[in-house]
């Protein structure tokens, strides 16, 4: 049912924890399943993500997707980080079962929420970034694989 990569990132998640004084932090949840994800980003003066950490109170797929999402955004510019969609995270994990697709959306929205916080704190606009939703079930459509 789950790929080896999903099992690996669930059993041995990367970048778990918090960043003190993060450049941006965002929390999103899914009211339906009750899972919550918080993403911390450390972004340097060139707009490059140096560090990403997460805390997820959620299912195994949410933990695996948060872990992969933090790995994917590290070293990217804030603009490039927008390309780390839930589909990109799922692809990097070699797929997720259809009932678990929404878990990957939590990871995408957590990145967006942290970027939104960073942009707000610095008075900048990140092109293409929309205000994140707190509850992903309220967001209209998302990529399915
Ligand atoms: Fe809700 Fe996975 S079941 S995030």
CSV table of N, CA and C and ligand atoms in Angstrom, one decimal:
chain,number,residue,atom,x,y,z
A,1,UNK,N,0.8,-1.2,0.0
A,1,UNK,CA,0.0,0.0,0.0
A,1,UNK,C,0.9,1.3,0.0
A,2,UNK,N,1.9,1.3,0.9
A,2,UNK,CA,2.8,2.4,0.9
A,2,UNK,C,4.1,2.1,0.3
A,3,UNK,N,4.7,3.1,-0.4
A,3,UNK,CA,6.0,2.9,-1.1
A,3,UNK,C,7.1,2.8,0.0
A,4,UNK,N,8.2,2.3,-0.4
A,4,UNK,CA,9.4,2.2,0.6
A,4,UNK,C,9.8,3.6,1.1
A,5,UNK,N,9.7,4.6,0.2
A,5,UNK,CA,10.1,6.0,0.6
A,5,UNK,C,9.1,6.5,1.6
A,6,UNK,N,7.8,6.3,1.5
A,6,UNK,CA,6.9,6.7,2.5
A,6,UNK,C,7.2,6.1,3.8
A,7,UNK,N,7.4,4.8,3.8
A,7,UNK,CA,7.7,4.1,5.0
A,7,UNK,C,9.0,4.6,5.6
A,8,UNK,N,10.0,4.9,4.8
A,8,UNK,CA,11.3,5.4,5.3
A,8,UNK,C,11.1,6.8,6.0
A,9,UNK,N,10.3,7.7,5.3
A,9,UNK,CA,10.2,9.0,5.8
A,9,UNK,C,9.2,9.0,7.0
A,10,UNK,N,8.4,8.0,7.1
A,10,UNK,CA,7.5,7.9,8.3
A,10,UNK,C,8.3,7.4,9.5
A,11,UNK,N,9.1,6.3,9.2
A,11,UNK,CA,9.8,5.7,10.3
A,11,UNK,C,11.0,6.5,10.8
A,12,UNK,N,11.5,7.3,9.8
A,12,UNK,CA,12.8,8.0,10.1
A,12,UNK,C,12.6,9.4,9.6
A,13,UNK,N,11.7,10.2,10.1
A,13,UNK,CA,11.4,11.5,9.5
A,13,UNK,C,12.6,12.5,9.6
A,14,UNK,N,12.8,13.2,8.6
A,14,UNK,CA,13.9,14.2,8.5
A,14,UNK,C,13.4,15.6,9.0
A,15,UNK,N,14.2,16.3,9.7
A,15,UNK,CA,13.9,17.7,10.0
A,15,UNK,C,12.8,17.9,11.0
A,16,UNK,N,12.6,17.0,11.9
A,16,UNK,CA,11.6,17.2,12.9
A,16,UNK,C,12.1,18.2,14.0
A,17,UNK,N,11.2,19.1,14.4
A,17,UNK,CA,11.6,20.0,15.4
A,17,UNK,C,11.1,21.4,15.2
A,18,UNK,N,11.8,22.3,15.8
A,18,UNK,CA,11.4,23.7,15.7
A,18,UNK,C,12.6,24.5,15.3
A,19,UNK,N,12.4,25.7,14.8
A,19,UNK,CA,13.5,26.7,14.6
A,19,UNK,C,13.2,27.9,15.5
A,20,UNK,N,14.2,28.2,16.3
A,20,UNK,CA,14.1,29.4,17.1
A,20,UNK,C,14.1,30.6,16.3
A,21,UNK,N,13.3,31.6,16.5
A,21,UNK,CA,13.2,32.8,15.7
A,21,UNK,C,13.2,32.5,14.2
A,22,UNK,N,12.2,31.7,13.7
A,22,UNK,CA,12.1,31.4,12.3
A,22,UNK,C,11.8,32.6,11.5
A,23,UNK,N,12.3,32.6,10.2
A,23,UNK,CA,11.9,33.6,9.3
A,23,UNK,C,10.4,33.6,9.0
A,24,UNK,N,9.9,32.4,9.0
A,24,UNK,CA,8.5,32.2,8.7
A,24,UNK,C,8.0,30.9,9.4
A,25,UNK,N,6.8,31.0,9.9
A,25,UNK,CA,6.2,29.8,10.5
A,25,UNK,C,4.7,29.7,10.1
A,26,UNK,N,4.3,28.5,9.8
A,26,UNK,CA,2.9,28.4,9.4
A,26,UNK,C,2.3,27.1,10.0
A,27,UNK,N,1.0,27.2,10.4
A,27,UNK,CA,0.3,26.1,10.9
A,27,UNK,C,-1.0,25.9,10.1
A,28,UNK,N,-1.2,24.7,9.6
A,28,UNK,CA,-2.4,24.3,8.9
A,28,UNK,C,-3.0,23.0,9.5
A,29,UNK,N,-4.3,22.9,9.3
A,29,UNK,CA,-4.9,21.7,9.8
A,29,UNK,C,-6.0,21.2,8.8
A,30,UNK,N,-6.5,20.0,9.2
A,30,UNK,CA,-7.6,19.5,8.4
A,30,UNK,C,-8.7,19.1,9.4
A,31,UNK,N,-9.7,19.9,9.5
A,31,UNK,CA,-10.7,19.7,10.5
A,31,UNK,C,-11.4,18.4,10.4
A,32,UNK,N,-11.4,17.8,9.2
A,32,UNK,CA,-12.1,16.5,9.1
A,32,UNK,C,-11.3,15.4,9.8
A,33,UNK,N,-10.0,15.3,9.6
A,33,UNK,CA,-9.3,14.2,10.2
A,33,UNK,C,-8.6,14.7,11.5
A,34,UNK,N,-8.6,16.0,11.7
A,34,UNK,CA,-8.0,16.5,13.0
A,34,UNK,C,-6.5,16.6,13.0
A,35,UNK,N,-5.9,16.4,11.8
A,35,UNK,CA,-4.4,16.4,11.8
A,35,UNK,C,-3.9,17.9,11.6
A,36,UNK,N,-2.8,18.2,12.2
A,36,UNK,CA,-2.2,19.5,12.2
A,36,UNK,C,-0.7,19.5,11.9
A,37,UNK,N,-0.3,20.4,11.1
A,37,UNK,CA,1.1,20.5,10.7
A,37,UNK,C,1.7,21.9,10.9
A,38,UNK,N,2.8,22.0,11.5
A,38,UNK,CA,3.5,23.3,11.6
A,38,UNK,C,4.8,23.3,11.0
A,39,UNK,N,5.1,24.3,10.1
A,39,UNK,CA,6.3,24.3,9.3
A,39,UNK,C,7.1,25.6,9.7
A,40,UNK,N,8.4,25.4,10.0
A,40,UNK,CA,9.3,26.5,10.3
A,40,UNK,C,10.3,26.7,9.2
A,41,UNK,N,10.6,27.9,8.8
A,41,UNK,CA,11.6,28.1,7.7
A,41,UNK,C,12.6,29.2,8.2
A,42,UNK,N,13.8,28.9,7.9
A,42,UNK,CA,14.9,29.9,8.1
A,42,UNK,C,15.4,30.3,6.7
A,43,UNK,N,15.2,31.6,6.4
A,43,UNK,CA,15.4,32.1,5.1
A,43,UNK,C,16.5,33.2,5.2
A,44,UNK,N,17.5,33.1,4.3
A,44,UNK,CA,18.6,34.1,4.4
A,44,UNK,C,18.3,35.4,3.6
A,45,UNK,N,19.3,36.3,3.7
A,45,UNK,CA,19.0,37.6,3.0
A,45,UNK,C,18.8,37.5,1.5
A,46,UNK,N,19.3,36.4,0.9
A,46,UNK,CA,19.1,36.3,-0.5
A,46,UNK,C,17.8,35.6,-0.8
A,47,UNK,N,17.0,35.3,0.2
A,47,UNK,CA,15.7,34.7,0.0
A,47,UNK,C,15.8,33.2,-0.3
A,48,UNK,N,17.0,32.6,0.2
A,48,UNK,CA,17.2,31.1,0.1
A,48,UNK,C,16.8,30.4,1.4
A,49,UNK,N,16.1,29.4,1.3
A,49,UNK,CA,15.7,28.6,2.5
A,49,UNK,C,16.9,27.8,3.0
A,50,UNK,N,17.4,28.2,4.1
A,50,UNK,CA,18.5,27.5,4.7
A,50,UNK,C,18.2,26.3,5.5
A,51,UNK,N,17.1,26.4,6.2
A,51,UNK,CA,16.6,25.4,7.2
A,51,UNK,C,15.1,25.3,7.1
A,52,UNK,N,14.7,24.0,7.2
A,52,UNK,CA,13.2,23.8,7.3
A,52,UNK,C,13.0,22.7,8.4
A,53,UNK,N,12.0,23.0,9.3
A,53,UNK,CA,11.7,22.0,10.3
A,53,UNK,C,10.2,21.9,10.4
A,54,UNK,N,9.8,20.8,10.9
A,54,UNK,CA,8.3,20.6,11.1
A,54,UNK,C,7.9,19.9,12.3
A,55,UNK,N,6.7,20.1,12.7
A,55,UNK,CA,6.1,19.3,13.8
A,55,UNK,C,4.7,19.0,13.3
A,56,UNK,N,4.4,17.7,13.2
A,56,UNK,CA,3.2,17.2,12.7
A,56,UNK,C,2.5,16.4,13.7
A,57,UNK,N,1.2,16.7,14.0
A,57,UNK,CA,0.4,15.9,14.9
A,57,UNK,C,-0.6,15.3,13.9
A,58,UNK,N,-0.2,14.1,13.4
A,58,UNK,CA,-1.1,13.6,12.4
A,58,UNK,C,-0.7,12.2,12.0
A,59,UNK,N,-1.3,11.7,10.9
A,59,UNK,CA,-1.2,10.4,10.4
A,59,UNK,C,0.2,10.1,9.8
A,60,UNK,N,0.5,8.9,9.6
A,60,UNK,CA,1.8,8.5,9.0
A,60,UNK,C,2.1,9.2,7.7
A,61,UNK,N,1.1,9.3,6.8
A,61,UNK,CA,1.3,9.9,5.5
A,61,UNK,C,1.6,11.4,5.7
A,62,UNK,N,1.0,12.0,6.7
A,62,UNK,CA,1.2,13.5,7.0
A,62,UNK,C,2.7,13.6,7.5
A,63,UNK,N,3.1,12.7,8.3
A,63,UNK,CA,4.5,12.8,8.8
A,63,UNK,C,5.5,12.6,7.6
A,64,UNK,N,5.2,11.6,6.8
A,64,UNK,CA,6.1,11.3,5.6
A,64,UNK,C,6.1,12.5,4.6
A,65,UNK,N,5.0,13.1,4.4
A,65,UNK,CA,4.9,14.2,3.5
A,65,UNK,C,5.6,15.5,4.1
A,66,UNK,N,5.4,15.7,5.4
A,66,UNK,CA,6.1,16.9,6.0
A,66,UNK,C,7.6,16.7,5.9
A,67,UNK,N,8.1,15.5,6.2
A,67,UNK,CA,9.5,15.2,6.1
A,67,UNK,C,10.0,15.4,4.7
A,68,UNK,N,9.4,14.9,3.7
A,68,UNK,CA,9.8,15.1,2.3
A,68,UNK,C,9.7,16.5,1.9
A,69,UNK,N,8.7,17.2,2.3
A,69,UNK,CA,8.5,18.6,1.9
A,69,UNK,C,9.6,19.5,2.5
A,70,UNK,N,10.1,19.2,3.7
A,70,UNK,CA,11.2,20.0,4.3
A,70,UNK,C,12.4,19.7,3.5
A,71,UNK,N,12.6,18.4,3.1
A,71,UNK,CA,13.8,18.1,2.4
A,71,UNK,C,13.8,18.8,1.0
A,72,UNK,N,12.6,18.9,0.4
A,72,UNK,CA,12.6,19.5,-1.0
A,72,UNK,C,12.7,21.0,-1.0
A,73,UNK,N,12.3,21.7,0.1
A,73,UNK,CA,12.4,23.2,0.1
A,73,UNK,C,13.8,23.7,0.5
A,74,UNK,N,14.5,22.8,1.2
A,74,UNK,CA,15.8,23.3,1.7
A,74,UNK,C,16.8,23.6,0.5
A,75,UNK,N,17.4,24.8,0.5
A,75,UNK,CA,18.3,25.2,-0.5
A,75,UNK,C,17.6,25.9,-1.7
A,76,UNK,N,16.3,25.9,-1.6
A,76,UNK,CA,15.5,26.6,-2.7
A,76,UNK,C,15.2,28.0,-2.3
A,77,UNK,N,15.0,28.9,-3.4
A,77,UNK,CA,14.6,30.2,-3.1
A,77,UNK,C,13.1,30.1,-2.8
A,78,UNK,N,12.6,31.2,-2.2
A,78,UNK,CA,11.2,31.2,-1.8
A,78,UNK,C,10.3,31.0,-3.1
A,79,UNK,N,10.8,31.6,-4.2
A,79,UNK,CA,10.0,31.4,-5.4
A,79,UNK,C,10.0,30.0,-5.9
A,80,UNK,N,11.1,29.3,-5.8
A,80,UNK,CA,11.2,27.9,-6.2
A,80,UNK,C,10.4,27.0,-5.3
A,81,UNK,N,10.4,27.4,-4.0
A,81,UNK,CA,9.7,26.6,-3.0
A,81,UNK,C,8.2,26.5,-3.3
A,82,UNK,N,7.7,27.5,-4.1
A,82,UNK,CA,6.2,27.4,-4.5
A,82,UNK,C,6.0,26.3,-5.4
A,83,UNK,N,7.1,25.8,-6.0
A,83,UNK,CA,6.9,24.7,-7.0
A,83,UNK,C,6.8,23.3,-6.2
A,84,UNK,N,7.1,23.4,-4.9
A,84,UNK,CA,7.0,22.2,-4.1
A,84,UNK,C,5.5,22.0,-3.8
A,85,UNK,N,4.7,21.5,-4.8
A,85,UNK,CA,3.3,21.3,-4.6
A,85,UNK,C,3.1,19.9,-3.9
A,86,UNK,N,1.8,19.7,-3.6
A,86,UNK,CA,1.5,18.4,-3.0
A,86,UNK,C,1.8,17.3,-4.0
A,87,UNK,N,1.7,17.6,-5.3
A,87,UNK,CA,2.0,16.6,-6.3
A,87,UNK,C,3.5,16.3,-6.4
A,88,UNK,N,4.3,17.3,-6.3
A,88,UNK,CA,5.7,17.2,-6.3
A,88,UNK,C,6.2,16.3,-5.0
A,89,UNK,N,5.5,16.6,-3.9
A,89,UNK,CA,5.9,15.8,-2.7
A,89,UNK,C,5.5,14.4,-2.9
A,90,UNK,N,4.3,14.1,-3.4
A,90,UNK,CA,3.9,12.8,-3.6
A,90,UNK,C,4.8,12.0,-4.6
A,91,UNK,N,5.2,12.7,-5.7
A,91,UNK,CA,6.0,12.1,-6.7
A,91,UNK,C,7.4,11.7,-6.0
A,92,UNK,N,7.9,12.6,-5.2
A,92,UNK,CA,9.2,12.4,-4.5
A,92,UNK,C,9.1,11.2,-3.6
A,93,UNK,N,7.8,10.9,-3.2
A,93,UNK,CA,7.6,9.7,-2.2
A,93,UNK,C,7.2,8.5,-3.0
A,94,UNK,N,7.2,8.6,-4.3
A,94,UNK,CA,6.7,7.5,-5.2
A,94,UNK,C,5.3,7.2,-5.0
A,95,UNK,N,4.5,8.2,-4.7
A,95,UNK,CA,3.1,8.1,-4.7
A,95,UNK,C,2.5,7.8,-3.3
A,96,UNK,N,1.2,8.1,-3.2
A,96,UNK,CA,0.4,7.9,-1.9
A,96,UNK,C,-0.9,7.2,-2.3
A,97,UNK,N,-1.4,6.4,-1.5
A,97,UNK,CA,-2.8,5.8,-1.8
A,97,UNK,C,-3.8,7.0,-1.9
A,98,UNK,N,-4.8,6.9,-2.8
A,98,UNK,CA,-5.7,8.0,-3.0
A,98,UNK,C,-6.4,8.5,-1.8
A,99,UNK,N,-6.7,7.7,-0.8
A,99,UNK,CA,-7.3,8.3,0.4
A,99,UNK,C,-6.3,9.1,1.3
A,100,UNK,N,-5.0,9.1,0.9
A,100,UNK,CA,-4.0,9.8,1.7
A,100,UNK,C,-3.5,11.1,0.9
A,101,UNK,N,-4.2,11.4,-0.2
A,101,UNK,CA,-3.7,12.5,-1.0
A,101,UNK,C,-3.9,13.8,-0.2
A,102,UNK,N,-4.9,13.9,0.6
A,102,UNK,CA,-5.1,15.2,1.3
A,102,UNK,C,-4.0,15.4,2.3
A,103,UNK,N,-3.4,14.4,2.8
A,103,UNK,CA,-2.3,14.5,3.7
A,103,UNK,C,-1.1,15.3,3.1
A,104,UNK,N,-0.9,15.1,1.8
A,104,UNK,CA,0.2,15.8,1.1
A,104,UNK,C,-0.2,17.2,0.9
A,105,UNK,N,-1.5,17.5,0.8
A,105,UNK,CA,-1.9,18.9,0.7
A,105,UNK,C,-1.6,19.7,1.9
A,106,UNK,N,-1.7,19.0,3.1
A,106,UNK,CA,-1.3,19.7,4.3
A,106,UNK,C,0.1,20.2,4.3
A,107,UNK,N,1.0,19.4,3.7
A,107,UNK,CA,2.4,19.8,3.6
A,107,UNK,C,2.6,21.0,2.7
A,108,UNK,N,1.9,21.0,1.5
A,108,UNK,CA,2.0,22.1,0.6
A,108,UNK,C,1.4,23.4,1.3
A,109,UNK,N,0.3,23.2,2.0
A,109,UNK,CA,-0.3,24.4,2.6
A,109,UNK,C,0.6,24.9,3.8
A,110,UNK,N,1.3,24.0,4.4
A,110,UNK,CA,2.1,24.4,5.6
A,110,UNK,C,3.3,25.2,5.0
A,111,UNK,N,3.9,24.8,3.9
A,111,UNK,CA,4.9,25.6,3.3
A,111,UNK,C,4.4,27.0,2.9
A,112,UNK,N,3.2,27.0,2.3
A,112,UNK,CA,2.7,28.3,1.9
A,112,UNK,C,2.4,29.2,3.1
A,113,UNK,N,1.9,28.6,4.2
A,113,UNK,CA,1.6,29.4,5.4
A,113,UNK,C,2.9,30.0,6.0
A,114,UNK,N,4.0,29.2,5.9
A,114,UNK,CA,5.3,29.7,6.5
A,114,UNK,C,5.8,30.8,5.6
A,115,UNK,N,5.7,30.6,4.3
A,115,UNK,CA,6.2,31.6,3.3
A,115,UNK,C,5.3,32.9,3.5
A,116,UNK,N,4.1,32.7,3.7
A,116,UNK,CA,3.2,33.9,3.8
A,116,UNK,C,3.6,34.7,5.1
A,117,UNK,N,3.9,34.0,6.1
A,117,UNK,CA,4.3,34.6,7.4
A,117,UNK,C,5.6,35.4,7.1
A,118,UNK,N,6.5,34.8,6.4
A,118,UNK,CA,7.8,35.4,6.1
A,118,UNK,C,7.6,36.7,5.3
A,119,UNK,N,6.7,36.6,4.3
A,119,UNK,CA,6.5,37.7,3.4
A,119,UNK,C,5.9,38.9,4.2
A,120,UNK,N,4.9,38.5,5.1
A,120,UNK,CA,4.2,39.5,5.9
A,120,UNK,C,5.2,40.2,6.8
A,121,UNK,N,6.1,39.4,7.4
A,121,UNK,CA,7.0,40.0,8.4
A,121,UNK,C,8.0,40.9,7.7
A,122,UNK,N,8.3,40.6,6.4
A,122,UNK,CA,9.3,41.4,5.7
A,122,UNK,C,8.7,42.4,4.7
A,123,UNK,N,7.4,42.5,4.7
A,123,UNK,CA,6.7,43.5,3.8
A,123,UNK,C,7.0,43.2,2.4
A,124,UNK,N,7.1,42.0,2.0
A,124,UNK,CA,7.3,41.7,0.6
A,124,UNK,C,6.1,40.9,0.0
A,125,UNK,N,6.1,40.8,-1.3
A,125,UNK,CA,5.1,40.0,-2.0
A,125,UNK,C,5.8,38.9,-2.7
A,126,UNK,N,5.4,37.7,-2.5
A,126,UNK,CA,5.9,36.5,-3.2
A,126,UNK,C,4.9,36.2,-4.4
A,127,UNK,N,5.4,36.4,-5.5
A,127,UNK,CA,4.5,36.3,-6.7
A,127,UNK,C,4.0,34.9,-6.8
A,128,UNK,N,2.7,34.8,-6.9
A,128,UNK,CA,2.0,33.5,-7.1
A,128,UNK,C,1.6,32.9,-5.8
A,129,UNK,N,2.0,33.5,-4.7
A,129,UNK,CA,1.6,32.9,-3.3
A,129,UNK,C,0.3,33.5,-2.9
A,130,UNK,N,-0.7,32.6,-2.6
A,130,UNK,CA,-2.0,33.1,-2.2
A,130,UNK,C,-2.1,32.9,-0.7
A,131,UNK,N,-2.9,33.7,-0.1
A,131,UNK,CA,-3.1,33.5,1.4
A,131,UNK,C,-3.5,32.1,1.7
A,132,UNK,N,-2.8,31.5,2.6
A,132,UNK,CA,-3.1,30.1,2.9
A,132,UNK,C,-4.4,29.9,3.7
A,133,UNK,N,-4.9,28.7,3.6
A,133,UNK,CA,-6.1,28.5,4.4
A,133,UNK,C,-5.7,27.7,5.6
A,134,UNK,N,-6.4,27.9,6.7
A,134,UNK,CA,-6.1,27.3,7.9
A,134,UNK,C,-6.6,25.8,7.9
A,135,UNK,N,-7.7,25.6,7.3
A,135,UNK,CA,-8.2,24.3,7.2
A,135,UNK,C,-8.3,23.8,5.7
A,136,UNK,N,-7.5,22.8,5.4
A,136,UNK,CA,-7.3,22.5,4.0
A,136,UNK,C,-8.6,22.0,3.4
A,137,UNK,N,-9.5,21.5,4.2
A,137,UNK,CA,-10.8,21.0,3.6
A,137,UNK,C,-11.6,22.1,3.0
A,138,UNK,N,-11.3,23.4,3.4
A,138,UNK,CA,-12.0,24.5,2.9
A,138,UNK,C,-11.4,24.9,1.5
A,139,UNK,N,-10.2,24.5,1.2
A,139,UNK,CA,-9.6,24.9,-0.1
A,139,UNK,C,-10.3,24.1,-1.2
A,140,UNK,N,-10.5,24.7,-2.3
A,140,UNK,CA,-11.3,24.1,-3.4
A,140,UNK,C,-10.7,22.8,-4.0
A,141,UNK,N,-9.8,23.0,-4.8
A,141,UNK,CA,-9.3,21.8,-5.5
A,141,UNK,C,-7.8,21.6,-5.3
A,142,UNK,N,-7.4,20.4,-5.3
A,142,UNK,CA,-5.9,20.1,-5.3
A,142,UNK,C,-5.6,19.0,-6.2
A,143,UNK,N,-4.3,18.9,-6.5
A,143,UNK,CA,-3.8,17.9,-7.5
A,143,UNK,C,-3.9,16.5,-6.9
A,144,UNK,N,-4.6,15.7,-7.7
A,144,UNK,CA,-4.6,14.3,-7.3
A,144,UNK,C,-3.6,13.5,-8.3
A,145,UNK,N,-3.2,12.4,-7.8
A,145,UNK,CA,-2.2,11.7,-8.7
A,145,UNK,C,-2.9,10.6,-9.5
B,1,LIG,FE1,-5.4,13.6,7.8
B,1,LIG,FE2,-3.4,12.2,7.0
B,1,LIG,S1,-5.3,11.5,7.6
B,1,LIG,S2,-3.4,14.3,7.3
